[in-house]
Tab-separated table of N, CA and C in Angstrom:
chain	number	residue	atom	x	y	z
A	14	MET	N	14.770	-43.366	0.615
A	14	MET	CA	15.282	-44.553	1.273
A	14	MET	C	14.341	-44.897	2.432
A	15	ASN	N	14.220	-46.202	2.694
A	15	ASN	CA	13.308	-46.634	3.760
A	15	ASN	C	13.994	-47.622	4.707
A	16	VAL	N	13.250	-48.047	5.710
A	16	VAL	CA	13.785	-48.953	6.732
A	16	VAL	C	14.204	-50.294	6.110
A	17	ALA	N	13.458	-50.770	5.125
A	17	ALA	CA	13.814	-52.040	4.467
A	17	ALA	C	15.225	-51.969	3.881
A	18	SER	N	15.592	-50.819	3.313
A	18	SER	CA	16.934	-50.687	2.736
A	18	SER	C	18.006	-50.657	3.822
A	19	ILE	N	17.680	-50.087	4.984
A	19	ILE	CA	18.627	-50.105	6.104
A	19	ILE	C	18.863	-51.551	6.548
A	20	LEU	N	17.779	-52.300	6.693
A	20	LEU	CA	17.905	-53.703	7.126
A	20	LEU	C	18.665	-54.539	6.107
A	21	LYS	N	18.448	-54.258	4.836
A	21	LYS	CA	19.148	-54.991	3.782
A	21	LYS	C	20.652	-54.772	3.900
A	22	GLY	N	21.041	-53.545	4.216
A	22	GLY	CA	22.454	-53.224	4.345
A	22	GLY	C	23.105	-53.757	5.604
A	23	LYS	N	22.360	-53.816	6.692
A	23	LYS	CA	22.965	-54.242	7.963
A	23	LYS	C	22.750	-55.712	8.284
A	24	GLY	N	21.872	-56.373	7.561
A	24	GLY	CA	21.602	-57.776	7.829
A	24	GLY	C	20.482	-57.948	8.833
A	25	GLY	N	20.023	-59.165	8.969
A	25	GLY	CA	18.852	-59.424	9.796
A	25	GLY	C	19.134	-59.992	11.166
A	26	ASN	N	20.383	-59.940	11.616
A	26	ASN	CA	20.721	-60.502	12.925
A	26	ASN	C	20.116	-59.643	14.034
A	27	ILE	N	19.270	-60.248	14.861
A	27	ILE	CA	18.630	-59.542	15.965
A	27	ILE	C	19.067	-60.197	17.272
A	28	ILE	N	19.687	-59.419	18.138
A	28	ILE	CA	20.122	-59.918	19.443
A	28	ILE	C	18.934	-59.774	20.397
A	29	THR	N	18.586	-60.870	21.063
A	29	THR	CA	17.415	-60.854	21.939
A	29	THR	C	17.749	-61.408	23.321
A	30	ALA	N	16.856	-61.108	24.239
A	30	ALA	CA	16.915	-61.653	25.598
A	30	ALA	C	15.515	-62.142	25.944
A	31	LYS	N	15.425	-62.895	27.008
A	31	LYS	CA	14.135	-63.355	27.530
A	31	LYS	C	13.761	-62.513	28.750
A	32	ALA	N	12.479	-62.422	29.026
A	32	ALA	CA	11.989	-61.601	30.137
A	32	ALA	C	12.570	-62.029	31.483
A	33	ASP	N	12.882	-63.320	31.635
A	33	ASP	CA	13.406	-63.780	32.923
A	33	ASP	C	14.939	-63.810	32.981
A	34	ASP	N	15.615	-63.323	31.940
A	34	ASP	CA	17.082	-63.205	31.987
A	34	ASP	C	17.463	-62.166	33.030
A	35	GLU	N	18.545	-62.431	33.760
A	35	GLU	CA	19.031	-61.455	34.734
A	35	GLU	C	19.678	-60.274	34.015
A	36	ILE	N	19.598	-59.118	34.641
A	36	ILE	CA	20.182	-57.900	34.078
A	36	ILE	C	21.676	-58.075	33.839
A	37	SER	N	22.363	-58.809	34.699
A	37	SER	CA	23.801	-59.045	34.482
A	37	SER	C	24.044	-59.768	33.161
A	38	ALA	N	23.160	-60.700	32.792
A	38	ALA	CA	23.290	-61.421	31.515
A	38	ALA	C	22.976	-60.494	30.339
A	39	VAL	N	21.998	-59.622	30.517
A	39	VAL	CA	21.664	-58.658	29.463
A	39	VAL	C	22.837	-57.704	29.251
A	40	ALA	N	23.438	-57.222	30.337
A	40	ALA	CA	24.599	-56.333	30.233
A	40	ALA	C	25.752	-57.031	29.512
A	41	ALA	N	25.935	-58.317	29.790
A	41	ALA	CA	26.986	-59.080	29.106
A	41	ALA	C	26.701	-59.179	27.604
A	42	LEU	N	25.429	-59.357	27.234
A	42	LEU	CA	25.047	-59.380	25.806
A	42	LEU	C	25.373	-58.048	25.134
A	43	LEU	N	25.033	-56.952	25.797
A	43	LEU	CA	25.307	-55.630	25.239
A	43	LEU	C	26.803	-55.458	25.000
A	44	LYS	N	27.615	-55.845	25.984
A	44	LYS	CA	29.070	-55.729	25.856
A	44	LYS	C	29.597	-56.646	24.757
A	45	GLU	N	29.161	-57.884	24.766
A	45	GLU	CA	29.652	-58.873	23.800
A	45	GLU	C	29.420	-58.440	22.354
A	46	HIS	N	28.266	-57.837	22.096
A	46	HIS	CA	27.907	-57.470	20.724
A	46	HIS	C	28.154	-55.995	20.408
A	47	GLY	N	28.605	-55.224	21.410
A	47	GLY	CA	28.891	-53.810	21.191
A	47	GLY	C	27.656	-53.023	20.787
A	48	ILE	N	26.539	-53.301	21.461
A	48	ILE	CA	25.265	-52.667	21.134
A	48	ILE	C	24.702	-51.947	22.352
A	49	GLY	N	23.676	-51.117	22.138
A	49	GLY	CA	23.113	-50.325	23.206
A	49	GLY	C	21.782	-50.808	23.723
A	50	ALA	N	21.191	-51.810	23.047
A	50	ALA	CA	19.882	-52.315	23.484
A	50	ALA	C	19.641	-53.686	22.887
A	51	VAL	N	18.784	-54.449	23.559
A	51	VAL	CA	18.336	-55.741	23.031
A	51	VAL	C	16.820	-55.802	23.130
A	52	LEU	N	16.257	-56.600	22.267
A	52	LEU	CA	14.823	-56.841	22.316
A	52	LEU	C	14.538	-57.975	23.276
A	53	VAL	N	13.490	-57.837	24.038
A	53	VAL	CA	13.045	-58.902	24.930
A	53	VAL	C	11.891	-59.594	24.210
A	54	VAL	N	12.085	-60.887	23.956
A	54	VAL	CA	11.091	-61.634	23.202
A	54	VAL	C	10.594	-62.831	23.998
A	55	GLY	N	9.396	-63.240	23.649
A	55	GLY	CA	8.795	-64.405	24.279
A	55	GLY	C	8.611	-65.514	23.262
A	56	GLU	N	7.597	-66.316	23.510
A	56	GLU	CA	7.256	-67.443	22.646
A	56	GLU	C	7.117	-67.000	21.189
A	57	GLY	N	7.782	-67.710	20.285
A	57	GLY	CA	7.671	-67.421	18.861
A	57	GLY	C	8.218	-66.069	18.455
A	58	GLN	N	9.212	-65.570	19.189
A	58	GLN	CA	9.827	-64.270	18.912
A	58	GLN	C	8.846	-63.106	19.086
A	59	ALA	N	7.792	-63.295	19.884
A	59	ALA	CA	6.842	-62.214	20.145
A	59	ALA	C	7.537	-61.110	20.931
A	60	LEU	N	7.431	-59.885	20.456
A	60	LEU	CA	8.079	-58.747	21.095
A	60	LEU	C	7.393	-58.409	22.414
A	61	GLU	N	8.170	-58.437	23.493
A	61	GLU	CA	7.640	-58.108	24.824
A	61	GLU	C	8.180	-56.788	25.350
A	62	GLY	N	9.362	-56.403	24.886
A	62	GLY	CA	9.950	-55.168	25.380
A	62	GLY	C	11.318	-54.903	24.791
A	63	VAL	N	11.899	-53.807	25.254
A	63	VAL	CA	13.258	-53.409	24.874
A	63	VAL	C	13.983	-53.063	26.161
A	64	ILE	N	15.219	-53.517	26.269
A	64	ILE	CA	16.025	-53.111	27.416
A	64	ILE	C	17.324	-52.512	26.886
A	65	SER	N	17.599	-51.302	27.365
A	65	SER	CA	18.749	-50.554	26.867
A	65	SER	C	19.725	-50.232	27.990
A	66	GLU	N	20.853	-49.682	27.582
A	66	GLU	CA	21.834	-49.209	28.558
A	66	GLU	C	21.192	-48.222	29.526
A	67	ARG	N	20.352	-47.365	29.003
A	67	ARG	CA	19.677	-46.367	29.854
A	67	ARG	C	18.833	-47.036	30.930
A	68	ASP	N	18.129	-48.118	30.561
A	68	ASP	CA	17.306	-48.831	31.538
A	68	ASP	C	18.173	-49.418	32.649
A	69	ILE	N	19.316	-49.954	32.269
A	69	ILE	CA	20.213	-50.564	33.254
A	69	ILE	C	20.813	-49.493	34.161
A	70	VAL	N	21.210	-48.365	33.589
A	70	VAL	CA	21.763	-47.270	34.390
A	70	VAL	C	20.708	-46.755	35.366
A	71	ARG	N	19.467	-46.619	34.886
A	71	ARG	CA	18.380	-46.180	35.771
A	71	ARG	C	18.202	-47.177	36.920
A	72	GLY	N	18.254	-48.478	36.605
A	72	GLY	CA	18.135	-49.515	37.631
A	72	GLY	C	19.261	-49.445	38.647
A	73	LEU	N	20.470	-49.196	38.182
A	73	LEU	CA	21.610	-49.062	39.095
A	73	LEU	C	21.444	-47.844	39.991
A	74	ALA	N	20.969	-46.744	39.426
A	74	ALA	CA	20.777	-45.522	40.220
A	74	ALA	C	19.710	-45.718	41.289
A	75	GLU	N	18.677	-46.493	40.948
A	75	GLU	CA	17.566	-46.694	41.892
A	75	GLU	C	17.832	-47.791	42.913
A	76	SER	N	18.521	-48.866	42.500
A	76	SER	CA	18.660	-50.046	43.363
A	76	SER	C	20.088	-50.432	43.681
A	77	GLY	N	21.048	-49.733	43.121
A	77	GLY	CA	22.438	-50.126	43.313
A	77	GLY	C	22.752	-51.414	42.560
A	78	SER	N	23.819	-52.058	42.967
A	78	SER	CA	24.266	-53.259	42.255
A	78	SER	C	23.271	-54.405	42.360
A	79	GLY	N	22.335	-54.308	43.293
A	79	GLY	CA	21.304	-55.335	43.419
A	79	GLY	C	20.447	-55.462	42.176
A	80	CYS	N	20.410	-54.419	41.366
A	80	CYS	CA	19.586	-54.489	40.145
A	80	CYS	C	20.134	-55.506	39.158
A	81	LEU	N	21.414	-55.865	39.277
A	81	LEU	CA	22.007	-56.827	38.338
A	81	LEU	C	21.393	-58.214	38.464
A	82	GLY	N	20.772	-58.493	39.594
A	82	GLY	CA	20.094	-59.770	39.795
A	82	GLY	C	18.623	-59.740	39.424
A	83	LYS	N	18.119	-58.561	39.084
A	83	LYS	CA	16.710	-58.455	38.679
A	83	LYS	C	16.511	-59.071	37.306
A	84	LYS	N	15.269	-59.325	36.976
A	84	LYS	CA	14.920	-59.871	35.663
A	84	LYS	C	14.773	-58.736	34.656
A	85	ALA	N	15.020	-59.052	33.397
A	85	ALA	CA	14.877	-58.065	32.327
A	85	ALA	C	13.483	-57.445	32.343
A	86	SER	N	12.482	-58.244	32.648
A	86	SER	CA	11.100	-57.747	32.660
A	86	SER	C	10.887	-56.626	33.670
A	87	GLU	N	11.750	-56.569	34.691
A	87	GLU	CA	11.598	-55.556	35.728
A	87	GLU	C	12.136	-54.190	35.306
A	88	LEU	N	13.045	-54.156	34.339
A	88	LEU	CA	13.649	-52.894	33.917
A	88	LEU	C	13.310	-52.507	32.477
A	89	MET	N	12.800	-53.440	31.710
A	89	MET	CA	12.575	-53.179	30.281
A	89	MET	C	11.442	-52.177	30.051
A	90	THR	N	11.479	-51.582	28.889
A	90	THR	CA	10.373	-50.753	28.419
A	90	THR	C	9.414	-51.698	27.715
A	91	SER	N	8.195	-51.786	28.213
A	91	SER	CA	7.252	-52.734	27.613
A	91	SER	C	6.278	-52.079	26.650
A	92	ASN	N	6.138	-50.765	26.724
A	92	ASN	CA	5.289	-50.051	25.775
A	92	ASN	C	6.185	-49.622	24.614
A	93	VAL	N	6.460	-50.565	23.712
A	93	VAL	CA	7.482	-50.387	22.694
A	93	VAL	C	6.929	-49.681	21.456
A	94	ILE	N	7.651	-48.674	21.030
A	94	ILE	CA	7.342	-47.988	19.784
A	94	ILE	C	8.076	-48.731	18.686
A	95	THR	N	7.379	-49.021	17.585
A	95	THR	CA	7.966	-49.778	16.484
A	95	THR	C	7.845	-48.995	15.183
A	96	CYS	N	8.489	-49.507	14.156
A	96	CYS	CA	8.348	-48.959	12.815
A	96	CYS	C	8.138	-50.122	11.854
A	97	SER	N	7.908	-49.807	10.594
A	97	SER	CA	7.718	-50.842	9.581
A	97	SER	C	8.793	-50.711	8.503
A	98	PRO	N	9.013	-51.755	7.720
A	98	PRO	CA	10.016	-51.678	6.649
A	98	PRO	C	9.718	-50.582	5.630
A	99	ALA	N	8.454	-50.209	5.475
A	99	ALA	CA	8.071	-49.198	4.490
A	99	ALA	C	8.290	-47.771	4.971
A	100	ASP	N	8.511	-47.571	6.280
A	100	ASP	CA	8.728	-46.229	6.805
A	100	ASP	C	9.993	-45.635	6.197
A	101	THR	N	9.942	-44.340	5.913
A	101	THR	CA	11.110	-43.673	5.335
A	101	THR	C	12.124	-43.336	6.415
A	102	VAL	N	13.342	-43.083	5.978
A	102	VAL	CA	14.398	-42.683	6.891
A	102	VAL	C	14.009	-41.383	7.596
A	103	ASP	N	13.427	-40.453	6.860
A	103	ASP	CA	13.009	-39.190	7.475
A	103	ASP	C	11.935	-39.417	8.534
A	104	GLU	N	11.006	-40.332	8.290
A	104	GLU	CA	9.948	-40.619	9.262
A	104	GLU	C	10.515	-41.197	10.552
A	105	VAL	N	11.413	-42.189	10.423
A	105	VAL	CA	11.953	-42.800	11.642
A	105	VAL	C	12.912	-41.853	12.358
A	106	MET	N	13.622	-41.011	11.605
A	106	MET	CA	14.504	-40.027	12.232
A	106	MET	C	13.674	-39.044	13.060
A	107	SER	N	12.572	-38.616	12.505
A	107	SER	CA	11.680	-37.700	13.217
A	107	SER	C	11.078	-38.379	14.453
A	108	LEU	N	10.633	-39.613	14.306
A	108	LEU	CA	10.049	-40.366	15.422
A	108	LEU	C	11.060	-40.539	16.553
A	109	MET	N	12.274	-40.915	16.200
A	109	MET	CA	13.307	-41.134	17.214
A	109	MET	C	13.664	-39.830	17.925
A	110	THR	N	13.713	-38.746	17.180
A	110	THR	CA	14.043	-37.448	17.769
A	110	THR	C	12.921	-36.966	18.680
A	111	THR	N	11.707	-37.026	18.186
A	111	THR	CA	10.545	-36.558	18.948
A	111	THR	C	10.345	-37.358	20.223
A	112	ARG	N	10.461	-38.678	20.129
A	112	ARG	CA	10.204	-39.549	21.281
A	112	ARG	C	11.452	-39.785	22.140
A	113	ARG	N	12.598	-39.247	21.696
A	113	ARG	CA	13.872	-39.379	22.408
A	113	ARG	C	14.247	-40.853	22.643
A	114	ILE	N	14.167	-41.617	21.554
A	114	ILE	CA	14.551	-43.026	21.612
A	114	ILE	C	15.662	-43.285	20.602
A	115	ARG	N	16.489	-44.275	20.909
A	115	ARG	CA	17.642	-44.559	20.049
A	115	ARG	C	17.537	-45.883	19.311
A	116	HIS	N	16.488	-46.666	19.596
A	116	HIS	CA	16.341	-47.977	18.978
A	116	HIS	C	14.882	-48.229	18.620
A	117	LEU	N	14.660	-48.832	17.451
A	117	LEU	CA	13.300	-49.145	17.008
A	117	LEU	C	13.233	-50.567	16.474
A	118	PRO	N	12.375	-51.385	17.054
A	118	PRO	CA	12.113	-52.695	16.453
A	118	PRO	C	11.340	-52.479	15.146
A	119	VAL	N	11.609	-53.324	14.187
A	119	VAL	CA	10.923	-53.246	12.896
A	119	VAL	C	9.936	-54.406	12.831
A	120	MET	N	8.663	-54.057	12.681
A	120	MET	CA	7.601	-55.059	12.612
A	120	MET	C	7.035	-55.073	11.201
A	121	ASP	N	6.956	-56.263	10.627
A	121	ASP	CA	6.405	-56.430	9.284
A	121	ASP	C	5.165	-57.304	9.389
A	122	GLU	N	4.005	-56.679	9.315
A	122	GLU	CA	2.721	-57.365	9.444
A	122	GLU	C	2.654	-58.182	10.733
A	123	GLY	N	3.063	-57.551	11.830
A	123	GLY	CA	2.985	-58.164	13.145
A	123	GLY	C	4.129	-59.099	13.496
A	124	VAL	N	5.089	-59.259	12.583
A	124	VAL	CA	6.228	-60.157	12.810
A	124	VAL	C	7.505	-59.330	12.936
A	125	LEU	N	8.296	-59.618	13.963
A	125	LEU	CA	9.563	-58.930	14.170
A	125	LEU	C	10.504	-59.238	13.009
A	126	SER	N	10.976	-58.195	12.324
A	126	SER	CA	11.851	-58.433	11.172
A	126	SER	C	13.195	-57.729	11.283
A	127	GLY	N	13.394	-56.927	12.313
A	127	GLY	CA	14.677	-56.260	12.463
A	127	GLY	C	14.681	-55.315	13.649
A	128	PHE	N	15.826	-54.671	13.833
A	128	PHE	CA	16.023	-53.747	14.941
A	128	PHE	C	17.010	-52.704	14.450
A	129	ILE	N	16.610	-51.436	14.426
A	129	ILE	CA	17.505	-50.392	13.943
A	129	ILE	C	17.822	-49.405	15.058
A	130	SER	N	18.978	-48.783	14.937
A	130	SER	CA	19.402	-47.777	15.908
A	130	SER	C	19.483	-46.422	15.224
A	131	ILE	N	19.592	-45.379	16.017
A	131	ILE	CA	19.751	-44.041	15.461
A	131	ILE	C	21.027	-43.984	14.618
A	132	GLY	N	22.049	-44.731	15.008
A	132	GLY	CA	23.283	-44.789	14.214
A	132	GLY	C	23.043	-45.360	12.827
A	133	ASP	N	22.213	-46.410	12.741
A	133	ASP	CA	21.873	-46.989	11.438
A	133	ASP	C	21.154	-45.965	10.564
A	134	VAL	N	20.247	-45.220	11.183
A	134	VAL	CA	19.443	-44.227	10.462
A	134	VAL	C	20.324	-43.087	9.971
A	135	VAL	N	21.195	-42.574	10.829
A	135	VAL	CA	22.080	-41.478	10.444
A	135	VAL	C	23.041	-41.933	9.345
A	136	LYS	N	23.610	-43.126	9.481
A	136	LYS	CA	24.510	-43.657	8.447
A	136	LYS	C	23.790	-43.743	7.108
A	137	SER	N	22.565	-44.222	7.127
A	137	SER	CA	21.776	-44.336	5.899
A	137	SER	C	21.558	-42.972	5.260
A	138	ARG	N	21.243	-41.983	6.080
A	138	ARG	CA	20.998	-40.625	5.565
A	138	ARG	C	22.270	-40.029	4.997
A	139	ILE	N	23.401	-40.223	5.662
A	139	ILE	CA	24.688	-39.720	5.160
A	139	ILE	C	25.021	-40.378	3.826
A	140	ASP	N	24.841	-41.693	3.722
A	140	ASP	CA	25.089	-42.397	2.462
A	140	ASP	C	24.231	-41.828	1.337
A	141	GLU	N	22.975	-41.539	1.652
A	141	GLU	CA	22.049	-40.990	0.670
A	141	GLU	C	22.512	-39.600	0.199
A	142	ILE	N	22.941	-38.768	1.132
A	142	ILE	CA	23.413	-37.425	0.794
A	142	ILE	C	24.688	-37.492	-0.037
A	143	GLU	N	25.596	-38.409	0.314
A	143	GLU	CA	26.837	-38.555	-0.451
A	143	GLU	C	26.556	-39.029	-1.875
A	144	THR	N	25.595	-39.925	-2.031
A	144	THR	CA	25.212	-40.403	-3.363
A	144	THR	C	24.628	-39.265	-4.195
A	145	GLU	N	23.768	-38.465	-3.581
A	145	GLU	CA	23.181	-37.317	-4.282
A	145	GLU	C	24.255	-36.311	-4.681
A	146	ALA	N	25.210	-36.053	-3.793
A	146	ALA	CA	26.284	-35.101	-4.084
A	146	ALA	C	27.153	-35.605	-5.237
A	147	ALA	N	27.462	-36.900	-5.243
A	147	ALA	CA	28.266	-37.465	-6.330
A	147	ALA	C	27.522	-37.368	-7.661
A	148	ALA	N	26.223	-37.622	-7.640
A	148	ALA	CA	25.433	-37.515	-8.865
A	148	ALA	C	25.414	-36.082	-9.364
A	149	MET	N	25.315	-35.124	-8.467
A	149	MET	CA	25.320	-33.714	-8.846
A	149	MET	C	26.668	-33.326	-9.436
A	150	ARG	N	27.774	-33.786	-8.816
A	150	ARG	CA	29.115	-33.493	-9.349
A	150	ARG	C	29.269	-34.068	-10.749
A	151	ASP	N	28.806	-35.310	-10.943
A	151	ASP	CA	28.891	-35.932	-12.270
A	151	ASP	C	28.070	-35.156	-13.288
A	152	TYR	N	26.898	-34.709	-12.899
A	152	TYR	CA	26.038	-33.944	-13.799
A	152	TYR	C	26.702	-32.635	-14.202
A	153	ILE	N	27.285	-31.946	-13.214
A	153	ILE	CA	27.949	-30.668	-13.501
A	153	ILE	C	29.174	-30.887	-14.368
A	154	ALA	N	29.945	-31.937	-14.092
A	154	ALA	CA	31.177	-32.209	-14.836
A	154	ALA	C	30.905	-32.570	-16.293
A	155	THR	N	29.793	-33.232	-16.553
A	155	THR	CA	29.517	-33.661	-17.933
A	155	THR	C	28.672	-32.641	-18.676
A	156	GLY	N	28.302	-31.583	-18.018
A	156	GLY	CA	27.634	-30.442	-18.624
A	156	GLY	C	26.239	-30.685	-18.995
């Protein structure tokens, strides 16, 4: 299974923010959509960064409530690690674990095509294991 199959199952809706959006607006987006991170995009959906709950918590710890008036560009991670639709579930699981990240933008030939979370990856792997187990049970049952 690969990233393309994860995106096919979850759909292509990508929640984004702009670099000059206030952190309070980004936090409202996270709450509204029940997500842990948004992509920060510029002109033509060009990927500029990722801002997550962790970034906002770090900003609050460093600046107090004043960070809510800061711009997304001030707290976002701009050195973004990405994956491609062809990457396998095992590859992205390893990347996320090694780099201690929970969200990966999906780039297809330089174009943003999706955004996956560790939850999406784990769900995909569990589905794959359940399918394999069912196939094994059927094989054993039919002799």
